[in-house]
Tab-separated table of C-alpha atoms and ligand atoms in Angstrom:
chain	number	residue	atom	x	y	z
P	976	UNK	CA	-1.117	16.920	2.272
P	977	UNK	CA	2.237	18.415	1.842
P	978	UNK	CA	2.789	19.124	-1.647
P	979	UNK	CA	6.470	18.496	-2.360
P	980	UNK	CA	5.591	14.316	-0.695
P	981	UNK	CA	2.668	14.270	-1.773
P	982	UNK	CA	3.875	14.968	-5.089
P	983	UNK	CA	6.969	12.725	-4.992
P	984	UNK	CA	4.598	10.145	-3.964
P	985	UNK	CA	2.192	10.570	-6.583
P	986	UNK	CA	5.067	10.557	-9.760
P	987	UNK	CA	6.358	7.298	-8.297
P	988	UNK	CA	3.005	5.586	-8.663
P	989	UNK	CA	1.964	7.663	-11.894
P	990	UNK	CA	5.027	6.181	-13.665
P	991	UNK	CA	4.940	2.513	-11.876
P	992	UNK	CA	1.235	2.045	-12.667
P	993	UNK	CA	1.385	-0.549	-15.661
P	994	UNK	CA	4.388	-2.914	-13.446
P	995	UNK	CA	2.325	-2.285	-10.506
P	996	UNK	CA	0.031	-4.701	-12.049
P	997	UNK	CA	2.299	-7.096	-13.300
P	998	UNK	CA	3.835	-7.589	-9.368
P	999	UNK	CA	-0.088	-7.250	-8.829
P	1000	UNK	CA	-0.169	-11.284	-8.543
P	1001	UNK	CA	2.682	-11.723	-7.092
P	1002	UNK	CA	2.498	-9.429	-4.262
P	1003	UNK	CA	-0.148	-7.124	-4.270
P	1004	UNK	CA	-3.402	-9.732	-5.053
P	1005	UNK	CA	-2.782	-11.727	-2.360
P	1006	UNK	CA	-2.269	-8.812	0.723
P	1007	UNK	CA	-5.359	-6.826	-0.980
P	1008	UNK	CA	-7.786	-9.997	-0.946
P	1009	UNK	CA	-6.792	-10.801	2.115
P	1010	UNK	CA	-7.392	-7.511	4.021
P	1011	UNK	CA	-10.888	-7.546	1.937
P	1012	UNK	CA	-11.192	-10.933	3.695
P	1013	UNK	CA	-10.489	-9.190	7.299
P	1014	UNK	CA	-13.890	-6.873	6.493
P	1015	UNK	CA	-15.954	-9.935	6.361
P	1016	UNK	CA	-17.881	-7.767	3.895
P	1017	UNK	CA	-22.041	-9.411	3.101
P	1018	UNK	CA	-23.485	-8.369	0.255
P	1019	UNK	CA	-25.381	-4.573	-0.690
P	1020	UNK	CA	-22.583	-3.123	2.021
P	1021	UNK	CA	-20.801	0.201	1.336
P	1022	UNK	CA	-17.128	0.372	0.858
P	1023	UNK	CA	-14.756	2.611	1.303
P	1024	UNK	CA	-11.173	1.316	0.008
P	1025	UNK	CA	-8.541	4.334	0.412
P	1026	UNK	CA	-5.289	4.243	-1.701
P	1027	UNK	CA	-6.715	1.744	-3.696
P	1028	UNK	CA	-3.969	1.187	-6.661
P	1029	UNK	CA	-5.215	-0.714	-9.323
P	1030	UNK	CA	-7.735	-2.684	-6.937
P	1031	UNK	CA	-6.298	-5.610	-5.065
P	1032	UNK	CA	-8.687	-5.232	-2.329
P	1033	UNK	CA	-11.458	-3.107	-3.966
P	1034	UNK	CA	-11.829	-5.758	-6.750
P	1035	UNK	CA	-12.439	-8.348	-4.435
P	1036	UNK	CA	-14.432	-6.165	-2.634
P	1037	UNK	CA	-16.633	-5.023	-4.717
P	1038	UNK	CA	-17.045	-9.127	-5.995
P	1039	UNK	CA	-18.474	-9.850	-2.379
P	1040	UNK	CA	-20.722	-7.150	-2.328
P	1041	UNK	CA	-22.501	-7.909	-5.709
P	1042	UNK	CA	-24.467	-5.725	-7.667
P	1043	UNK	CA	-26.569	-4.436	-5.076
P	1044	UNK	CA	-23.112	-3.237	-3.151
P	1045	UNK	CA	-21.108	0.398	-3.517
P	1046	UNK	CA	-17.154	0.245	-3.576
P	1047	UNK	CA	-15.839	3.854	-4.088
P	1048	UNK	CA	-12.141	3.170	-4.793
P	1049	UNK	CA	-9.909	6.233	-4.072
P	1050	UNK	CA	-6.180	6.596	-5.564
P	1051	UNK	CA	-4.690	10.110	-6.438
P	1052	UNK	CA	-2.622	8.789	-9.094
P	1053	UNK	CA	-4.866	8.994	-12.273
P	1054	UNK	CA	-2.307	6.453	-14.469
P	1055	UNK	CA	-3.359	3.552	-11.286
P	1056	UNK	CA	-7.194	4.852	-11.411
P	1057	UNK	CA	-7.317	4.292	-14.654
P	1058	UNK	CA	-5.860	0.768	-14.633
P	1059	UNK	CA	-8.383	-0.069	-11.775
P	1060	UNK	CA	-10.749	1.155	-14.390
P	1061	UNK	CA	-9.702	-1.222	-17.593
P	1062	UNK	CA	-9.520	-4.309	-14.972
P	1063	UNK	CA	-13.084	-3.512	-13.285
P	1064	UNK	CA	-14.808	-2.900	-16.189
P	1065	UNK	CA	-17.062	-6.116	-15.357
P	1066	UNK	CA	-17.932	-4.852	-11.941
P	1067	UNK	CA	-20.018	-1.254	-12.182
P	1068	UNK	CA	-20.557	-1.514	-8.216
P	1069	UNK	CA	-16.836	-0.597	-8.322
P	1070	UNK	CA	-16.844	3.811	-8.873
P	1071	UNK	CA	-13.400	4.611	-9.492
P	1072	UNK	CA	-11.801	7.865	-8.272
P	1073	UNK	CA	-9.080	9.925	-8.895
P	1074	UNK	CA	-8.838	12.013	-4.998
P	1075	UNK	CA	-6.621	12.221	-1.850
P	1076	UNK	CA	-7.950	10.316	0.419
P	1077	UNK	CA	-7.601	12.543	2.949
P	1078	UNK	CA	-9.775	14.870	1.553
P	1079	UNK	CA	-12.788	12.598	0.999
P	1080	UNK	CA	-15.926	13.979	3.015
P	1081	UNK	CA	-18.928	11.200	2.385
P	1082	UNK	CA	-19.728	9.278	5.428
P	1083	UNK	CA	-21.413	6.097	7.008
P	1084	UNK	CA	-20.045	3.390	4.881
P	1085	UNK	CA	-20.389	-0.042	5.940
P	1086	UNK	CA	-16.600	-0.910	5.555
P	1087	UNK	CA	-13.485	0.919	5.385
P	1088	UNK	CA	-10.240	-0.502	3.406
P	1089	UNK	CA	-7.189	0.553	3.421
P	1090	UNK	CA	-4.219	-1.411	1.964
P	1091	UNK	CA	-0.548	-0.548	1.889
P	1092	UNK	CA	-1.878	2.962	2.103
P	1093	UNK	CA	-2.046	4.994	5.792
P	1094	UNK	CA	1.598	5.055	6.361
P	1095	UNK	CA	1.813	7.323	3.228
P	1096	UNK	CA	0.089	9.708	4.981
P	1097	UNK	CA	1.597	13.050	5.813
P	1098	UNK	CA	0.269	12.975	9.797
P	1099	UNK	CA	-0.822	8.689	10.123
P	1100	UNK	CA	-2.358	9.117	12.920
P	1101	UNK	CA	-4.689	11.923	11.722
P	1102	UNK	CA	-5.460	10.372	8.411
P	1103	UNK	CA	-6.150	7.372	9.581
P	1104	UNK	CA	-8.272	8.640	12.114
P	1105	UNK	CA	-9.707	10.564	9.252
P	1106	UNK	CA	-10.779	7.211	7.184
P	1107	UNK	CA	-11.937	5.160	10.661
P	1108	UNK	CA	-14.535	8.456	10.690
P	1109	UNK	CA	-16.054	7.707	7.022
P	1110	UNK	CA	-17.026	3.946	8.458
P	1111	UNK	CA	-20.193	4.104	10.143
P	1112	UNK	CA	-20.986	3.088	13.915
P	1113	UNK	CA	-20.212	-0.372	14.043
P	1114	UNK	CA	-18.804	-0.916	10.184
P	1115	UNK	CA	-15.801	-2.900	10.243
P	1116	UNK	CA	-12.253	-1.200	8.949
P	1117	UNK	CA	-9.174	-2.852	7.754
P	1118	UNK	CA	-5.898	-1.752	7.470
P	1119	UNK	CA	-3.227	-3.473	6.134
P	1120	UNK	CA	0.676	-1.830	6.872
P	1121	UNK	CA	4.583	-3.940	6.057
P	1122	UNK	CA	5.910	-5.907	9.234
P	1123	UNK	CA	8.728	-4.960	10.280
P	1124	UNK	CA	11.542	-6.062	7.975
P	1125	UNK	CA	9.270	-6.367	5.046
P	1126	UNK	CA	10.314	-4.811	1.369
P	1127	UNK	CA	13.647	-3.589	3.295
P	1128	UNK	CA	16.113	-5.437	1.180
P	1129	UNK	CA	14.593	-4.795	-2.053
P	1130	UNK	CA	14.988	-0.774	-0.781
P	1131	UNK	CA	18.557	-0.997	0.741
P	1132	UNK	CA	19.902	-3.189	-2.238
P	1133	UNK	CA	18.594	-0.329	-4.834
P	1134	UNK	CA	20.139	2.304	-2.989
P	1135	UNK	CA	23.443	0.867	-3.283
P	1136	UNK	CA	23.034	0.080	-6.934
P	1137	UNK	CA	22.036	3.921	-7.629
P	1138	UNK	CA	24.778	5.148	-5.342
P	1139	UNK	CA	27.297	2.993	-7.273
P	1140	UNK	CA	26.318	3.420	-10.159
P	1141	UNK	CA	25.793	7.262	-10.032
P	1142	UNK	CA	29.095	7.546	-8.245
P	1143	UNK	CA	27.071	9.371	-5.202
P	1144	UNK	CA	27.025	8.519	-1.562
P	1145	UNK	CA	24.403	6.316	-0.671
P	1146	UNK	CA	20.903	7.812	0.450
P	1147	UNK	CA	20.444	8.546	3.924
P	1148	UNK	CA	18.155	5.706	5.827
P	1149	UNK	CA	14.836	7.299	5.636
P	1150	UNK	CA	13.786	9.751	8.650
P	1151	UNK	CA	11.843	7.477	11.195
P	1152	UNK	CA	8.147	7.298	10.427
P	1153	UNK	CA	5.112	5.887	13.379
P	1154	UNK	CA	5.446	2.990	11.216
P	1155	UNK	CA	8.547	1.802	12.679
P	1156	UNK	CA	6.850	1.678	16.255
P	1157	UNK	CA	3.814	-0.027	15.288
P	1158	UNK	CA	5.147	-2.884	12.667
P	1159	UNK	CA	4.707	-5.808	15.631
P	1160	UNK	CA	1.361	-7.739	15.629
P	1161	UNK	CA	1.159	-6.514	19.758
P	1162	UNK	CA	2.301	-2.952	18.649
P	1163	UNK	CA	-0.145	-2.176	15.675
P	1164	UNK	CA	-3.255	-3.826	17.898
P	1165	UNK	CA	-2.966	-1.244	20.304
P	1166	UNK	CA	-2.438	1.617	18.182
P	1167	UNK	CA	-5.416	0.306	16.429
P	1168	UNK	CA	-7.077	0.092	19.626
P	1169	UNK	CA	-6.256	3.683	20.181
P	1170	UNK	CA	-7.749	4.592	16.886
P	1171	UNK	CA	-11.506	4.087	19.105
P	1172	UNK	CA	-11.545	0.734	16.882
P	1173	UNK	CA	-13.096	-2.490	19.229
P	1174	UNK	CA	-12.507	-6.054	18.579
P	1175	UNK	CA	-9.210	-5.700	17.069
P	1176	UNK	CA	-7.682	-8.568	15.484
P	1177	UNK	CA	-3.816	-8.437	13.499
P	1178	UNK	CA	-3.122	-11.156	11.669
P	1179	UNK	CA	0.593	-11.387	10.443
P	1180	UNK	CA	-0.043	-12.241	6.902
P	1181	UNK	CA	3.252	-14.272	5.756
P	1182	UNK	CA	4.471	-13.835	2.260
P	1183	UNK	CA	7.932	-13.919	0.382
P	1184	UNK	CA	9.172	-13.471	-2.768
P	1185	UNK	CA	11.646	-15.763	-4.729
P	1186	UNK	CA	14.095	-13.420	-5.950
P	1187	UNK	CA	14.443	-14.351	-9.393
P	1188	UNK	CA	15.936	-11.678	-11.713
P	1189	UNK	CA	12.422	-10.453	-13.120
P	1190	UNK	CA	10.741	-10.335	-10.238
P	1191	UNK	CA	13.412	-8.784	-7.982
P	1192	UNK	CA	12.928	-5.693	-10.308
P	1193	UNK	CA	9.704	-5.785	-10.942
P	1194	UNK	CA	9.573	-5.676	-6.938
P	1195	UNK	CA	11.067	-1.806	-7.440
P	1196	UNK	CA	9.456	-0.574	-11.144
P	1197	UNK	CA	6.239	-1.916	-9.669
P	1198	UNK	CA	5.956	-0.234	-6.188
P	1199	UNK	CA	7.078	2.914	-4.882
P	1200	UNK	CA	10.701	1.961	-4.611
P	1201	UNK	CA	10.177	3.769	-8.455
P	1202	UNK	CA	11.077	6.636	-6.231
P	1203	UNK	CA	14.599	5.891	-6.583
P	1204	UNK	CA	15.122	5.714	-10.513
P	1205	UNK	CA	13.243	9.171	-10.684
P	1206	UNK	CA	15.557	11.351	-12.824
P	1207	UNK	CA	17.426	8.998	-13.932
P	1208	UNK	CA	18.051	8.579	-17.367
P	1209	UNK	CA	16.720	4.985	-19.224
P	1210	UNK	CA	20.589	4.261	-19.925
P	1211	UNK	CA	21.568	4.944	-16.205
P	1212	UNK	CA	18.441	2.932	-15.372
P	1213	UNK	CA	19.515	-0.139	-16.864
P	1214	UNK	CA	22.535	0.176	-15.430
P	1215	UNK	CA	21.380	0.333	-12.149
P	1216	UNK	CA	18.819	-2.868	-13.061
P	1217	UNK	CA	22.392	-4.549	-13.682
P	1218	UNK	CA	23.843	-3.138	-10.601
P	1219	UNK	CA	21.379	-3.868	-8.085
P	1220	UNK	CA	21.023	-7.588	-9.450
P	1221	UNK	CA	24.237	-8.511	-9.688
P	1222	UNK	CA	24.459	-7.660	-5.789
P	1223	UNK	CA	21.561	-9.636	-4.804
P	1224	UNK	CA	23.454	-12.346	-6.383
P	1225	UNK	CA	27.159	-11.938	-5.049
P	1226	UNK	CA	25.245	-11.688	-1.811
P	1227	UNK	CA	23.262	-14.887	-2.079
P	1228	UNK	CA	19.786	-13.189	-1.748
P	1229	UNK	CA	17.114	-15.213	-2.770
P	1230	UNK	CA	14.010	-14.263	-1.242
P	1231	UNK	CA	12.163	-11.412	-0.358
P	1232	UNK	CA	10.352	-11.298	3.124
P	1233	UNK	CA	6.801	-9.003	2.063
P	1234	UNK	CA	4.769	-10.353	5.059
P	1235	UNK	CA	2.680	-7.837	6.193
P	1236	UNK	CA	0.399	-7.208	9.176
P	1237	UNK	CA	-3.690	-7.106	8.792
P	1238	UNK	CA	-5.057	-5.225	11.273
P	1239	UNK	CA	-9.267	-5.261	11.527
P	1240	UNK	CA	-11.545	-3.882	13.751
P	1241	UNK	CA	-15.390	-2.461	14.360
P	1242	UNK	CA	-16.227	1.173	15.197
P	1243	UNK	CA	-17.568	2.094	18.139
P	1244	UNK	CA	-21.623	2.345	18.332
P	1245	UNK	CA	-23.698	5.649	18.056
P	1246	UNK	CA	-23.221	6.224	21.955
P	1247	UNK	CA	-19.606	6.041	22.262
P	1248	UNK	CA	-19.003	7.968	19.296
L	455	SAM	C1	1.565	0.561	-2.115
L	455	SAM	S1	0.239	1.209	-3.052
L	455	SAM	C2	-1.075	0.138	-2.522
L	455	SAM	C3	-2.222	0.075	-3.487
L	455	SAM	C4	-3.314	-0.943	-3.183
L	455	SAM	N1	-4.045	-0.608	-1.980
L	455	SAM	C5	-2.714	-2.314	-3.066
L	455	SAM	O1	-2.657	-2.846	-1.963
L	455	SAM	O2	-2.282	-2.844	-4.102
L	455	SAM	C6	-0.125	2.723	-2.267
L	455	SAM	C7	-1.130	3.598	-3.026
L	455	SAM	O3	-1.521	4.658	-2.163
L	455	SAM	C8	-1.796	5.793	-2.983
L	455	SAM	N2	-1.847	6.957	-2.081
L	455	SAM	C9	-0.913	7.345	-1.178
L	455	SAM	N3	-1.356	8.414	-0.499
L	455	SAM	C10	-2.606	8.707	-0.959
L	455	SAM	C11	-3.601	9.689	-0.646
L	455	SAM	N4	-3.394	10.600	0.296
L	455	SAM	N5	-4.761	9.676	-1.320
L	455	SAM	C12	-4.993	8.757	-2.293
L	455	SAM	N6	-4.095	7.796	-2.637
L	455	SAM	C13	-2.924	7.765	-1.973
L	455	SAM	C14	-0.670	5.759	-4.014
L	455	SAM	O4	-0.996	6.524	-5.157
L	455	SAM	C15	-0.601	4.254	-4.287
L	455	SAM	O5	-1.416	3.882	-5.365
């Protein structure tokens, strides 16, 4: 993967790793168990579960395939590995590991999982491609991704805060990404369709968040909004916490939408392959 992202990517989720579990319930939990859900995983299967955090979906996971069941979990920030490891400490069919994803060459699992993860990708069509490949012929893959709209005001909100607060313009709107093309039930189908995946179902999975003060920043220390306080002083950081609530409030925001879309499908057969 690129370095400098990849990088950048991996410092915001190295230093939001402890809040990432405190939104866990809240936000995370719910989308991970449901895409887990969307595998229709039996028990002694094979999992792969890609970006895996601190296991929303590969703790559930690795519940439905019992003891006689594999989940390798795959993060490539160690702090969120090593979270997943204090909360799975119950469930040895759950191997941690500390990897990029897109690097990871074992093959011919039952199940592929991939939460809130393939649009981090450097290429997303390659990577996921990539993943899709470790499933074997007819395993089942899901892949979870924001609909459109989702997390957006907790993002543009920050950015103001920082700008003001910094005295610096505002950050650009992020370059656009696939991810903007495909974040429509219809949209994401077909480029899941495209993927070689058959029998593809997307379920828009319907969630919001009720704004209160804690959990509208817990929304950024404990996701990769972090991205935005990095380099900023704990002073300046506080200030910005201030900031960025006190214009949710003078603008009447109460709610978060964080639906996102499940997307689920079955690979090919030996043949087609
Ligand atoms: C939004 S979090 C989602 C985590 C978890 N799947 C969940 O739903 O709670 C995205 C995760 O992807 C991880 N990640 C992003 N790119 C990755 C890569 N190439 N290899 C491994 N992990 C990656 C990040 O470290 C982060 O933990």
């Amino acid at each position: 993967m690129a370095d400098d992202r990849k990088e950048e990517i991996q410092r915001a989720f190295d230093a939001a790793a402890a809040d990432f579990t405190a939104l866990g319930r809240h936000l995370w939990e719910p989308i991970g168990a449901a895409t887990a859900a969307a595998a229709r995983l039996r028990p002694g299967d094979r999992v792969f579960d890609a970006c895996c955090g601190t296991g929303a979906s590969a703790i559930p996971a690795a519940r439905q395939v019992g003891a006689d069941g594999v989940v390798d979990a795959v993060d490539m920030s160690g702090p969120m590995v090593a979270e997943l490891r204090r909360l799975s400490a119950g469930l040895p069919q759950l191997r941690a590991h500390e990897a990029d994803v897109t690097e990871w060459e074992a093959e011919a699992y039952d199940a592929v999982l991939c939460g809130l993860g393939i649009f981090f990708f450097p290429d997303m069509t390659a990577g996921t491609d990539r993943l899709i490949r470790l499933a074997r012929p007819g395993g089942r893959v899901a892949l979870t991704v924001w609909r459109d709209g989702a997390m957006q005001l907790a993002g543009r909100y920050l950015g103001r805060a920082v700008a003001a607060v910094t005295n610096t313009p505002p950050a650009k709107e992020r370059e656009p990404h696939l991810l903007d093309r495909i974040n429509q039930v219809d949209s994401y189908a077909d480029w899941l369709t495209g993927r070689g995946l058959v029998d593809v179902e997307v379920v828009a999975h319907e969630l919001r968040l009720a704004m209160t003060p804690e959990l509208a920043w817990l929304v950024i220390i404990g996701s990769g909004f972090r991205r935005g306080l990095a380099g900023l002083d704990a002073d300046t950081v506080e200030a910005v916490r201030r900031q960025y609530l006190d214009l949710l409030r003078a603008d009447g925001v109460t709610e978060l939408d964080t639906t996102t879309l499940i997307g689920s499908g079955t690979t090919g057969s030996a043949q087609e392959q």
